mmCIF file of C-alpha atoms in Angstrom:
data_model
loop_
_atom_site.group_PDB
_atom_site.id
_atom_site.type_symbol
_atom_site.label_atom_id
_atom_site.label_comp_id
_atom_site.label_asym_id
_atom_site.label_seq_id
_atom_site.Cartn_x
_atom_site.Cartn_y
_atom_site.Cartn_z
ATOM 1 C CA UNK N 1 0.000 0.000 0.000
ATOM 2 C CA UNK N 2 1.521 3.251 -0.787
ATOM 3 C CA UNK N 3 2.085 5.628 2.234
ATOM 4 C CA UNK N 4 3.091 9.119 2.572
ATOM 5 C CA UNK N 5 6.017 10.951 4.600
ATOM 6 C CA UNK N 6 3.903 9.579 7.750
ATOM 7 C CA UNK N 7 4.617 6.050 7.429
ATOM 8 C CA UNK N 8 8.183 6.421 6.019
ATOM 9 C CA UNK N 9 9.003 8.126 8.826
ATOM 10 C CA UNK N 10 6.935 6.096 11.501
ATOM 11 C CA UNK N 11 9.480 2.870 9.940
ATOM 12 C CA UNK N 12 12.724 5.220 10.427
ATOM 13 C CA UNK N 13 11.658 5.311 14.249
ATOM 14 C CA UNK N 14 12.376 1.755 14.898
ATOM 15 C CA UNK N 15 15.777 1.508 12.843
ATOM 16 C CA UNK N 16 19.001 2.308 14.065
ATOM 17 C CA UNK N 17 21.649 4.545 12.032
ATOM 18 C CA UNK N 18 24.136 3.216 10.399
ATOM 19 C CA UNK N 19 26.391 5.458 8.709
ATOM 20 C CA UNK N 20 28.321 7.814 11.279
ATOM 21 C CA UNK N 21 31.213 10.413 10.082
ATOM 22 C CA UNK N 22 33.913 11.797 12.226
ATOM 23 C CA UNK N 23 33.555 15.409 13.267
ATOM 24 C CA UNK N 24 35.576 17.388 15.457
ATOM 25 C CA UNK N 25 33.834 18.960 18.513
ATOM 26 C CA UNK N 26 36.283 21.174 20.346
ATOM 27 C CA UNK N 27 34.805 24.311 20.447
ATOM 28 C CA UNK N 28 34.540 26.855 23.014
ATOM 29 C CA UNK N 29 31.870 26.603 25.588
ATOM 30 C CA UNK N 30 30.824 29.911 26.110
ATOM 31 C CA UNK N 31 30.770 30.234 22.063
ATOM 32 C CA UNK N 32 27.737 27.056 22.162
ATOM 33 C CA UNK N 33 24.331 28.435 21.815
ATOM 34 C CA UNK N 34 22.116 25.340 22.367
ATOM 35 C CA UNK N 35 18.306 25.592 21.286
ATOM 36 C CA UNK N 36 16.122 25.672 24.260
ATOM 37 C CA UNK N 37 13.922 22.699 23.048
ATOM 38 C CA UNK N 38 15.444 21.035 20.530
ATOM 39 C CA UNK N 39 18.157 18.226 21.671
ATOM 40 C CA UNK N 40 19.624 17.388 18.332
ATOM 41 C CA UNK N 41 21.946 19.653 17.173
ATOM 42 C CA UNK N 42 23.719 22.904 18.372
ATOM 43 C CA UNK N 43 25.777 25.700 16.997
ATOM 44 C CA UNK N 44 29.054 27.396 18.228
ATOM 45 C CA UNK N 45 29.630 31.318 16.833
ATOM 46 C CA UNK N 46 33.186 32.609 16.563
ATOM 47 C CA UNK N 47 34.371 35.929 15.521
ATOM 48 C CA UNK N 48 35.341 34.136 12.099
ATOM 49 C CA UNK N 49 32.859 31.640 11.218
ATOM 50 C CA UNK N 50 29.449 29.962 12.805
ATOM 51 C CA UNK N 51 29.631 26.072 12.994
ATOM 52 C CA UNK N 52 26.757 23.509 13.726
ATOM 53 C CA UNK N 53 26.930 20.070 15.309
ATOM 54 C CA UNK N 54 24.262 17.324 14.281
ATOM 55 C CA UNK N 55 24.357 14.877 16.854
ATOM 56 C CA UNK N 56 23.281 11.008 16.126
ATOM 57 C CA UNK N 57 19.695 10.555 16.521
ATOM 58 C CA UNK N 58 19.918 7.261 18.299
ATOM 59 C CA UNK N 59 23.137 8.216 20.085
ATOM 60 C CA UNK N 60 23.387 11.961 21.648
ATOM 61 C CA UNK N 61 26.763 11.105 22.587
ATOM 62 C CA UNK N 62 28.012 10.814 19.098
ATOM 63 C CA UNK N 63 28.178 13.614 16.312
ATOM 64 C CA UNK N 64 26.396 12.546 12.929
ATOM 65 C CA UNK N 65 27.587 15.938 11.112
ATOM 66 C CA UNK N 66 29.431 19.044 11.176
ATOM 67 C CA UNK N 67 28.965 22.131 9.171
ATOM 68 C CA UNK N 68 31.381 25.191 9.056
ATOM 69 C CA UNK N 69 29.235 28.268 7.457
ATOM 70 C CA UNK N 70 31.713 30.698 6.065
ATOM 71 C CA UNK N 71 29.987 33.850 3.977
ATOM 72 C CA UNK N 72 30.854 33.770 0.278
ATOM 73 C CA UNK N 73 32.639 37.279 0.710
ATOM 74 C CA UNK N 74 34.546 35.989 2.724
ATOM 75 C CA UNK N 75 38.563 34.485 1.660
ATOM 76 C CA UNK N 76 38.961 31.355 3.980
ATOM 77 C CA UNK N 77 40.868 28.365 4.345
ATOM 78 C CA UNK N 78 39.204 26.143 6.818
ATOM 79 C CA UNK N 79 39.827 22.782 6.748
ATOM 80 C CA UNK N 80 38.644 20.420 9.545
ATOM 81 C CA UNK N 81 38.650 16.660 8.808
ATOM 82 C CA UNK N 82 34.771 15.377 8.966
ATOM 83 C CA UNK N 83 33.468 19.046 8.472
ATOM 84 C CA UNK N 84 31.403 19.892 5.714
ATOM 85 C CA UNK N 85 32.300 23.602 4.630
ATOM 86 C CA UNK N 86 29.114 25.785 3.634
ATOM 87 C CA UNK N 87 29.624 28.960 1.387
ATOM 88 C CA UNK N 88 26.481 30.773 3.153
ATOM 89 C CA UNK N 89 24.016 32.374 1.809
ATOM 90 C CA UNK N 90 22.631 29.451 -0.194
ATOM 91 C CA UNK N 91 21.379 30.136 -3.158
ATOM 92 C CA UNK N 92 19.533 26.909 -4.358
ATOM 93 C CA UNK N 93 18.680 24.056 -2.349
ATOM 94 C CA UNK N 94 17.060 20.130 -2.672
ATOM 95 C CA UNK N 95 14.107 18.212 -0.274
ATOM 96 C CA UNK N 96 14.422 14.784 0.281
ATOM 97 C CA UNK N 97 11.187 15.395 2.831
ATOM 98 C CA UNK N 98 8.464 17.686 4.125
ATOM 99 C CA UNK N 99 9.284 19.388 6.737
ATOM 100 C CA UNK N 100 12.407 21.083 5.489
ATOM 101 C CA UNK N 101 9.781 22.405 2.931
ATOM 102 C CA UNK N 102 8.224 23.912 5.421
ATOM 103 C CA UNK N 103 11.220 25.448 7.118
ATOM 104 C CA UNK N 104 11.896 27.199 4.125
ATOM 105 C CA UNK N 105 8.571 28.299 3.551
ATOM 106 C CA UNK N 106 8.167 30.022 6.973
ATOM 107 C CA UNK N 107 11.357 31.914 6.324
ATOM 108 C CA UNK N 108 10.184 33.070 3.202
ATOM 109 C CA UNK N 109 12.995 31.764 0.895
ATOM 110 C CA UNK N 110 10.755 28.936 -1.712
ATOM 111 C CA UNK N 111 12.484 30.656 -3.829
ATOM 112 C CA UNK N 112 15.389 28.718 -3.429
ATOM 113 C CA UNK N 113 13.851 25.141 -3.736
ATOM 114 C CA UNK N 114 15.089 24.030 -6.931
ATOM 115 C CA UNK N 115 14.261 19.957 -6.608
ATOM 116 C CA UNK N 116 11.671 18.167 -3.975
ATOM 117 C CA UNK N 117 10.949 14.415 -3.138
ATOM 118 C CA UNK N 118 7.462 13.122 -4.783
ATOM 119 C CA UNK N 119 5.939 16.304 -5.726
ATOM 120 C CA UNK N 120 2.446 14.377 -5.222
ATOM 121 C CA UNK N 121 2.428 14.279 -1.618
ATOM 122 C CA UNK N 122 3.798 18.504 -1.669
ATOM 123 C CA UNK N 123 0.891 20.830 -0.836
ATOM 124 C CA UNK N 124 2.486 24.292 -0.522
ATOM 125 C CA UNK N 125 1.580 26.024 -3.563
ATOM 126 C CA UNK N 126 4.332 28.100 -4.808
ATOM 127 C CA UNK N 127 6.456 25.180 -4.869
ATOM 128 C CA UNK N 128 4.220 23.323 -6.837
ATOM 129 C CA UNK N 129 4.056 26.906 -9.012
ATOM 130 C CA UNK N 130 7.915 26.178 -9.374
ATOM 131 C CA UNK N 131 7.491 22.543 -10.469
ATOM 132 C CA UNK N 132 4.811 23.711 -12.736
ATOM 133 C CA UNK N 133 6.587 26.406 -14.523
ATOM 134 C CA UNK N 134 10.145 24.417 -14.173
ATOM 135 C CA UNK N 135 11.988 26.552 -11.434
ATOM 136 C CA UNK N 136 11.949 23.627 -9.815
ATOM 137 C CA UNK N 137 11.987 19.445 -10.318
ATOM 138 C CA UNK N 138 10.743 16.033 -8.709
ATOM 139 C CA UNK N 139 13.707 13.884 -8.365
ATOM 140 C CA UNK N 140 11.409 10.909 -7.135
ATOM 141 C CA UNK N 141 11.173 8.644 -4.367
ATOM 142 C CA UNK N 142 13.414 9.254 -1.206
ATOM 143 C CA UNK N 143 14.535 5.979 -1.271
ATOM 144 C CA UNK N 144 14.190 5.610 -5.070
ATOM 145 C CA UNK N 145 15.947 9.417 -6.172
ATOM 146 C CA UNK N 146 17.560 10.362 -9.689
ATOM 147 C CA UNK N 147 21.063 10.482 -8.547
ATOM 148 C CA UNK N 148 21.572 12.144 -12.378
ATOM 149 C CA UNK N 149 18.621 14.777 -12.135
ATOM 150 C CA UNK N 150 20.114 15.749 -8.850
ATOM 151 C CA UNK N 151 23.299 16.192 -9.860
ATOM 152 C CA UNK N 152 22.565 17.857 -13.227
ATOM 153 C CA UNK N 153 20.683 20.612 -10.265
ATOM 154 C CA UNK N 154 23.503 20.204 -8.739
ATOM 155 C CA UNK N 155 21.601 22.740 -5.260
ATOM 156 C CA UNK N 156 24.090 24.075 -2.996
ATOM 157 C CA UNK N 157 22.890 22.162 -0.030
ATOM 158 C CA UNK N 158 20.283 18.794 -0.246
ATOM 159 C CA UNK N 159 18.479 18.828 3.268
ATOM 160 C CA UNK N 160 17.702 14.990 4.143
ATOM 161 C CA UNK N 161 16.969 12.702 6.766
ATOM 162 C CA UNK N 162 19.449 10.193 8.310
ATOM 163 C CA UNK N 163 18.462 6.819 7.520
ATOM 164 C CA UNK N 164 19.562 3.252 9.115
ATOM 165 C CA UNK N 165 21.234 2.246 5.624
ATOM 166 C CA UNK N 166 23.160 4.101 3.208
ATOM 167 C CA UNK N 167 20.686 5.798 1.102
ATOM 168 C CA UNK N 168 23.032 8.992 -0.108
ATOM 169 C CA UNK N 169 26.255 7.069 -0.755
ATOM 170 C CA UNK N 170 25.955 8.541 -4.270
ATOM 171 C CA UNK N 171 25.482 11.724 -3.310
ATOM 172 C CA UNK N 172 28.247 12.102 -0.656
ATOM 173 C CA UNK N 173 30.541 10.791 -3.698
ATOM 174 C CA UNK N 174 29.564 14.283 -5.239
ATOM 175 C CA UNK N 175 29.971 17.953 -4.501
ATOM 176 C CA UNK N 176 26.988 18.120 -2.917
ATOM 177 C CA UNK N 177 26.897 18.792 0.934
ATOM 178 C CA UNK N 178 24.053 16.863 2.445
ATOM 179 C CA UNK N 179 22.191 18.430 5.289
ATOM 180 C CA UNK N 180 21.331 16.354 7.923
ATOM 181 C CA UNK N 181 17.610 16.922 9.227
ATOM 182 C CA UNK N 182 16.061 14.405 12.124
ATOM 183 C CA UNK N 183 13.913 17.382 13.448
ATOM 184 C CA UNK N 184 11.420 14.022 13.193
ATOM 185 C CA UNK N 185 13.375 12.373 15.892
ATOM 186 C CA UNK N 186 12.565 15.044 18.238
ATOM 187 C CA UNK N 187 10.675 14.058 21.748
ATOM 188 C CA UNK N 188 8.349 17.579 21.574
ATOM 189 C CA UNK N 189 6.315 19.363 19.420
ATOM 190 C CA UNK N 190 8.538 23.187 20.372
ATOM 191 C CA UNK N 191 11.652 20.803 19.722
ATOM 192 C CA UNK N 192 11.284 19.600 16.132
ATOM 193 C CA UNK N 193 9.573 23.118 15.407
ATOM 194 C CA UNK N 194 13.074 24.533 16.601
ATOM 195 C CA UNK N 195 15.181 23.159 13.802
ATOM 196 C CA UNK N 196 14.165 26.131 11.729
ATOM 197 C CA UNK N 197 17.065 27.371 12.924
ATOM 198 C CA UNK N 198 19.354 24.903 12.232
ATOM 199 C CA UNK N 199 17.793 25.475 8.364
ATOM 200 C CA UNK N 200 18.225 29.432 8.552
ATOM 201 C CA UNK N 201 21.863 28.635 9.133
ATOM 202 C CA UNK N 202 22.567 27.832 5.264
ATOM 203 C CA UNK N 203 20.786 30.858 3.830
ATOM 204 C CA UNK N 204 22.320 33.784 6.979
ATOM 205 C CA UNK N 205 18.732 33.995 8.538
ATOM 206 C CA UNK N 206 19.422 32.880 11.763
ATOM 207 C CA UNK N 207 18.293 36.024 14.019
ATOM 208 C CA UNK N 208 15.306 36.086 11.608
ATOM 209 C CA UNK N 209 14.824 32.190 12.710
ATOM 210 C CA UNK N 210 14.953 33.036 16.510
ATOM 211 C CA UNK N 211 12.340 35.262 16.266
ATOM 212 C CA UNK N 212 9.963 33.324 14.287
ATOM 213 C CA UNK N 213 10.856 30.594 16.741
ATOM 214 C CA UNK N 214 10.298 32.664 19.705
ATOM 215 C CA UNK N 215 6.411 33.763 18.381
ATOM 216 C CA UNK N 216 5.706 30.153 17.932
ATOM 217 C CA UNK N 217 7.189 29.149 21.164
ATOM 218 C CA UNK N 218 5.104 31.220 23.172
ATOM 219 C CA UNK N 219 1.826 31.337 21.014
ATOM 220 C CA UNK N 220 2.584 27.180 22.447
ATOM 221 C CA UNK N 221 3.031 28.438 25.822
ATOM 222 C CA UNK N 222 0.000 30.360 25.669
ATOM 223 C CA UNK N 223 -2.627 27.654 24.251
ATOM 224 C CA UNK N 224 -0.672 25.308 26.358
ATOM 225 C CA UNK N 225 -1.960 27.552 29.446
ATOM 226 C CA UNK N 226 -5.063 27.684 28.836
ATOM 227 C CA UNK N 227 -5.686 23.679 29.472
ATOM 228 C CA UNK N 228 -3.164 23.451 32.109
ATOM 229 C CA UNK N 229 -5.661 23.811 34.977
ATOM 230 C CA UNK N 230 -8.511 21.385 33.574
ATOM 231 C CA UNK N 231 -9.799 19.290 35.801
ATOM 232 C CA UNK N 232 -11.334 16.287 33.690
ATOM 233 C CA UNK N 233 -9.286 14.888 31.753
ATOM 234 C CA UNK N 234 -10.202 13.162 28.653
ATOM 235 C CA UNK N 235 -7.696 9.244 27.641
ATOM 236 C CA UNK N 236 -6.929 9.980 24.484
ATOM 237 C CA UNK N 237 -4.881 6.805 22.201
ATOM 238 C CA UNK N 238 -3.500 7.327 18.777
ATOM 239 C CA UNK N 239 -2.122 5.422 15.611
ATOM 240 C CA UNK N 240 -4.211 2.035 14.201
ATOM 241 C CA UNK N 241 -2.635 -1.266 12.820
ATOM 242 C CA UNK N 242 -0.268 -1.722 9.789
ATOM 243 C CA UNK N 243 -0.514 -5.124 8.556
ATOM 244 C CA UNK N 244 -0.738 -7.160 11.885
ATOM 245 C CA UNK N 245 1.193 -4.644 14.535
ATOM 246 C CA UNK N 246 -0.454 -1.918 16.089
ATOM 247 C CA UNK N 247 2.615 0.790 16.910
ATOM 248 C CA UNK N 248 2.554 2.807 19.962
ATOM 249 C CA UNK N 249 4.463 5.799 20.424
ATOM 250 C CA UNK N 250 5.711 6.848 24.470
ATOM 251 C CA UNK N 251 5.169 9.139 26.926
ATOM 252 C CA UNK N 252 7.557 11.054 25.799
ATOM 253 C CA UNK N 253 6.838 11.140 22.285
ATOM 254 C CA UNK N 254 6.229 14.623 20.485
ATOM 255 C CA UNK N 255 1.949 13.570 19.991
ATOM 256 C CA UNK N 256 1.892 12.382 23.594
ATOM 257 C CA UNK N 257 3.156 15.907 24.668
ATOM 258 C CA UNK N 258 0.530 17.574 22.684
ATOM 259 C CA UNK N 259 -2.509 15.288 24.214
ATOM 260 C CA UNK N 260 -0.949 16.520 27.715
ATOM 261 C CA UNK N 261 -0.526 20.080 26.638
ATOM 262 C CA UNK N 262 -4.170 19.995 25.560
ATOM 263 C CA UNK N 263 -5.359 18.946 29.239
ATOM 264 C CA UNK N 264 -5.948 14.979 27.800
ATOM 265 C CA UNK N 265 -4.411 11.958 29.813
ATOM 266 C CA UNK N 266 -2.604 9.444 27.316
ATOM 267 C CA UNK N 267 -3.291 5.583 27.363
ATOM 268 C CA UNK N 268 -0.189 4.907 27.611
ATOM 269 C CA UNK N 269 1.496 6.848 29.757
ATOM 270 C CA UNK N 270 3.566 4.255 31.705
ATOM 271 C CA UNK N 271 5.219 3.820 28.867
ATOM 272 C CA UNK N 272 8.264 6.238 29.524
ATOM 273 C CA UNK N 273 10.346 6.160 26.513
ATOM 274 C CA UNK N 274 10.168 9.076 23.099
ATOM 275 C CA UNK N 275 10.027 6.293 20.651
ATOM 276 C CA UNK N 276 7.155 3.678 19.476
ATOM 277 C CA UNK N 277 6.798 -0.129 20.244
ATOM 278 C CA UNK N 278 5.601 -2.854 18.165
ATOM 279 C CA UNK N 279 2.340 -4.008 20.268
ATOM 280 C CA UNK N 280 -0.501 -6.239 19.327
ATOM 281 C CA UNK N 281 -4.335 -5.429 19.006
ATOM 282 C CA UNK N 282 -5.436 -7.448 21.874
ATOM 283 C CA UNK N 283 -2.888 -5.099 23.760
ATOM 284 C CA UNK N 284 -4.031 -2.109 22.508
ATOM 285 C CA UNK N 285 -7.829 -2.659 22.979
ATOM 286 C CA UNK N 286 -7.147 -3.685 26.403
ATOM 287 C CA UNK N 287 -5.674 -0.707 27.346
ATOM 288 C CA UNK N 288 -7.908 1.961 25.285
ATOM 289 C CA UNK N 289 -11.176 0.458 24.805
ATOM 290 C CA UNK N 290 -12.626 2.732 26.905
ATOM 291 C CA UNK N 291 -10.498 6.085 26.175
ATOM 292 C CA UNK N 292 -12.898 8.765 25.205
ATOM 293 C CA UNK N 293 -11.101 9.806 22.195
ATOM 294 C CA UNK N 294 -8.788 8.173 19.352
ATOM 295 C CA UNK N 295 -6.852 10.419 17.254
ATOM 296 C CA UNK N 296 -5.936 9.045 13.224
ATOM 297 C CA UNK N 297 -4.143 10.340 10.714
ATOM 298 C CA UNK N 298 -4.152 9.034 7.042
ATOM 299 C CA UNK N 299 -3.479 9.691 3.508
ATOM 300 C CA UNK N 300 -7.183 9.361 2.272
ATOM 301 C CA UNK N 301 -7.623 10.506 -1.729
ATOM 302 C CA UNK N 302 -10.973 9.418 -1.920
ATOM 303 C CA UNK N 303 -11.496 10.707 1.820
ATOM 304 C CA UNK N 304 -12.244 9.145 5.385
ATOM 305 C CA UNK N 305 -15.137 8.195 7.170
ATOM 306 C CA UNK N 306 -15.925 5.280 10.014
ATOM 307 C CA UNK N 307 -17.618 2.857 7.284
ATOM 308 C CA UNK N 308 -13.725 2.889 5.681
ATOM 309 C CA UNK N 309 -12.192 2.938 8.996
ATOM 310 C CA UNK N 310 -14.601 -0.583 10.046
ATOM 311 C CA UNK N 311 -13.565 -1.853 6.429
ATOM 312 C CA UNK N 312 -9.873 -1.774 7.471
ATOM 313 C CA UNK N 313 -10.848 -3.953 10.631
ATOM 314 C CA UNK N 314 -13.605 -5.212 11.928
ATOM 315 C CA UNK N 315 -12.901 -5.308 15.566
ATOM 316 C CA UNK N 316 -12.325 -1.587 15.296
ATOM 317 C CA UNK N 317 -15.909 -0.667 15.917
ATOM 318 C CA UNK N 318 -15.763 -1.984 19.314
ATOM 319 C CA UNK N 319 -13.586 0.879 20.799
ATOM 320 C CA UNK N 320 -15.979 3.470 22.771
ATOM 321 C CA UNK N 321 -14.434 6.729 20.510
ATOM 322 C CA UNK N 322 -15.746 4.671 17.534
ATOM 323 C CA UNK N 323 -18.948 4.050 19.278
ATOM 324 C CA UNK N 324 -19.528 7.399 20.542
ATOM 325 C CA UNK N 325 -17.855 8.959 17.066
ATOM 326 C CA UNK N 326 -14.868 10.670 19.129
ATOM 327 C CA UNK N 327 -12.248 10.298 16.724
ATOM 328 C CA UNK N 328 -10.362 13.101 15.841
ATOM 329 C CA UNK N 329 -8.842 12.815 12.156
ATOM 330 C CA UNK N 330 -6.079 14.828 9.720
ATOM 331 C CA UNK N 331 -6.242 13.519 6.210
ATOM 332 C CA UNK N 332 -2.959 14.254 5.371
ATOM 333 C CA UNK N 333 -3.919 14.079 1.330
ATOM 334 C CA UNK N 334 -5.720 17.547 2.023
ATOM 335 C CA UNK N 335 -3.739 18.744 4.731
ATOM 336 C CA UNK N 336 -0.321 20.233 4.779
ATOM 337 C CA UNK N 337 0.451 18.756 7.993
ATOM 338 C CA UNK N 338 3.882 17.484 6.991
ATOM 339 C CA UNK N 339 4.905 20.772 5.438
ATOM 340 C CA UNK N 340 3.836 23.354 7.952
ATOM 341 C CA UNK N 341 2.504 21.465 11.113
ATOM 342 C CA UNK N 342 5.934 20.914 12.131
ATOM 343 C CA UNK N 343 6.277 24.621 12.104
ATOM 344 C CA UNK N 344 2.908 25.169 13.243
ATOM 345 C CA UNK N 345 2.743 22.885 16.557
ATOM 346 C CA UNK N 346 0.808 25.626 18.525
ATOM 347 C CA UNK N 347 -1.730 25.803 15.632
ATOM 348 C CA UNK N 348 -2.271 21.681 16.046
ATOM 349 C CA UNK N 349 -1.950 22.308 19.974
ATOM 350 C CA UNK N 350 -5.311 24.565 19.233
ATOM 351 C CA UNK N 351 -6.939 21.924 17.382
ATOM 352 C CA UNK N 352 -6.475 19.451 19.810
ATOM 353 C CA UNK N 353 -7.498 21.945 22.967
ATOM 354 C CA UNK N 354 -10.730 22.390 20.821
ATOM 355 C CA UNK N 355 -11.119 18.568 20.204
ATOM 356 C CA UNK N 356 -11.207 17.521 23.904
ATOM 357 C CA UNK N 357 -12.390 20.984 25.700
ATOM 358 C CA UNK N 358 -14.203 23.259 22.967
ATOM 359 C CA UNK N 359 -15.422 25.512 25.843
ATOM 360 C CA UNK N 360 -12.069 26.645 25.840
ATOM 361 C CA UNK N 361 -12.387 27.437 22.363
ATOM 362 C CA UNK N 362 -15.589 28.976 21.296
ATOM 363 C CA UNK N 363 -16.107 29.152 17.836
ATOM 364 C CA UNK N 364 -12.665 27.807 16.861
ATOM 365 C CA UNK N 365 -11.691 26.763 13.429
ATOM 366 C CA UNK N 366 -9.860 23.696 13.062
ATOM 367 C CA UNK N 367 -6.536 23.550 11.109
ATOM 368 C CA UNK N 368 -4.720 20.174 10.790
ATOM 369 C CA UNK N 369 -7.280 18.196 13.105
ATOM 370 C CA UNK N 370 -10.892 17.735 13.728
ATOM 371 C CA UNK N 371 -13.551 15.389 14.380
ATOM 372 C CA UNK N 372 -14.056 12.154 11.688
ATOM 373 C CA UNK N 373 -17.204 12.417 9.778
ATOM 374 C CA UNK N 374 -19.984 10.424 10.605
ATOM 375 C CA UNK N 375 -20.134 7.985 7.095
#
């Protein structure tokens, strides 16, 4: 069955990285400026140059990559072993996934996309103006890209996700520095948002980033406030099955913190880890047949409804939000929830505030998430 950005990154959660590459990290500790939120990566400014430290999703203690931004006016000679040297500001630049689309977006530089991964599944519409009129190209499938398309483009920086297995070996065999993005690996909804400023690093927009970040950050704090003091809480459970596994993401998973920030309790909330776990149905029903609300996200062309959702599974049916029609939906084939929600998390925080207490939220307008129609 062919899945969006959702489900390819869903499968990256439960793989381990493979390909690691030496980087030096001796720099200065009162030069590190270390994002409040985010947890993977951090920058270092010197009077010469600004450098940025990507650290190994599945091992904070190791450095996955190392950029040295050096302005194109400026003469240099920097060379550090393992450090990829970026000529800043970027001019042109590659997607391999969504949310880098959406980094770029918010700072107002689309301009600058020149190639993007399955232009299908791409909902902001002046890149799909670019595609259209040829400013920009598809150079397919993540896993499946035109190695010869890209390099023809030939961007000054490809922004990409790490991956267990060597998906970019061409690439790294060519010119082109690869810009390591795992804002997806990210344990809370202000964290992965944060990476914009790891982006606004290859294009000199970095104090433009903060700020953005800082409205967003405390537009979250705000909503966030709002539900703090709720007495009832609402269980709220998430995800269905693939195949036969149902997977279950932790406490301290980004979509958990957004159920708690909304004044919901989440099913699983003994589970203390950021990942997801493999766990059966009978597991899963056990535990959330009676939670009040179940929150789904799909790629639905031809749209959603509970008749499809029963149609997937039987035994679905029997959970009290289908019963009692409490499930809160984002059809990501309409939605550009992998684009901007990443940049947007106090926008979904809203929607979900309005889902389980809409006297908090008179009159609100959903965004990303609201509730399943009926049929």
């Amino acid at each position: 069955m062919k899945k969006n950005e959702f489900f390819v990154i869903a499968i990256i959660l439960f793989l381990s990285f493979g390909c690691k590459q030496p980087a030096r990290e001796k720099v200065a500790s009162d030069s590190v400026m270390r994002p409040k939120y985010a947890k993977g990566f951090y920058i270092s400014k010197s009077g010469e140059y600004t450098e940025a430290f990507v650290k190994d999703p599945w091992d904070s203690t190791k450095t996955l990559a190392h950029y040295i931004f050096v302005p194109k006016n400026q003469r240099s000679s920097i060379l550090v072993s393992g450090a990829k040297i970026i000529r800043t500001p970027c001019i042109t630049a590659a997607c391999l996934s969504s949310p880098e689309i959406g980094f770029i977006s918010r700072l107002g530089l689309v301009n600058t996309i020149t190639g993007v991964s399955q232009k299908e599944y791409i909902k902001d519409t002046q890149v799909l103006s670019r595609i259209e009129s040829g400013l920009a190209i598809d150079l397919g499938p993540f896993e499946r890209y035109n190695t010869e398309r890209l390099m023809e483009l030939n961007p000054d920086v490809l922004f990409a996700a790490p991956f267990k297995d060597d998906k970019y070996g061409k690439i790294r065999q060519t010119r082109i520095p690869i810009a390591y993005c795992s804002s997806y690996m990210e344990e809370s909804p202000l964290g992965r948002a944060e990476w914009i400023k790891f982006i606004a690093l290859f294009y000199d927009k970095y104090d433009q980033a903060c700020a953005i970040f800082d409205t967003i950050a405390r537009n979250y704090e705000n909503a966030s406030e709002i539900a703090r003091n709720i007495k009832k809480k609402p269980v709220v459970f998430s995800s269905k099955m693939y195949q036969t596994t149902w997977f279950v993401s932790g406490l301290n998973s980004y979509m958990a913190q957004f159920f708690t920030d909304a004044g919901a309790r989440y099913s699983w909330d003994d589970m203390l880890f950021s990942g997801s776990e493999p766990v059966s149905f009978e597991r899963v029903y056990e535990r959330c047949n009676d939670a009040d609300y179940w929150v789904v996200l799909e790629f639905a062309p031809d749209g959603y409804s509970y008749s499809k959702l029963k149609s997937e599974n039987e035994r679905y049916q029997n959970f009290k939000a289908f019963k009692q029609r409490n499930i809160i939906f984002c059809n990501t084939n309409v939605s550009a929830y992998y684009e901007k929600g990443i940049i947007e998390p106090d926008v979904i925080l809203k929607d979900f505030i309005a889902q389980f207490h809409p006297e908090l939220l008179p009159g609100y307008q959903p965004t990303y998430f609201s509730r399943l129609t009926y049929e």
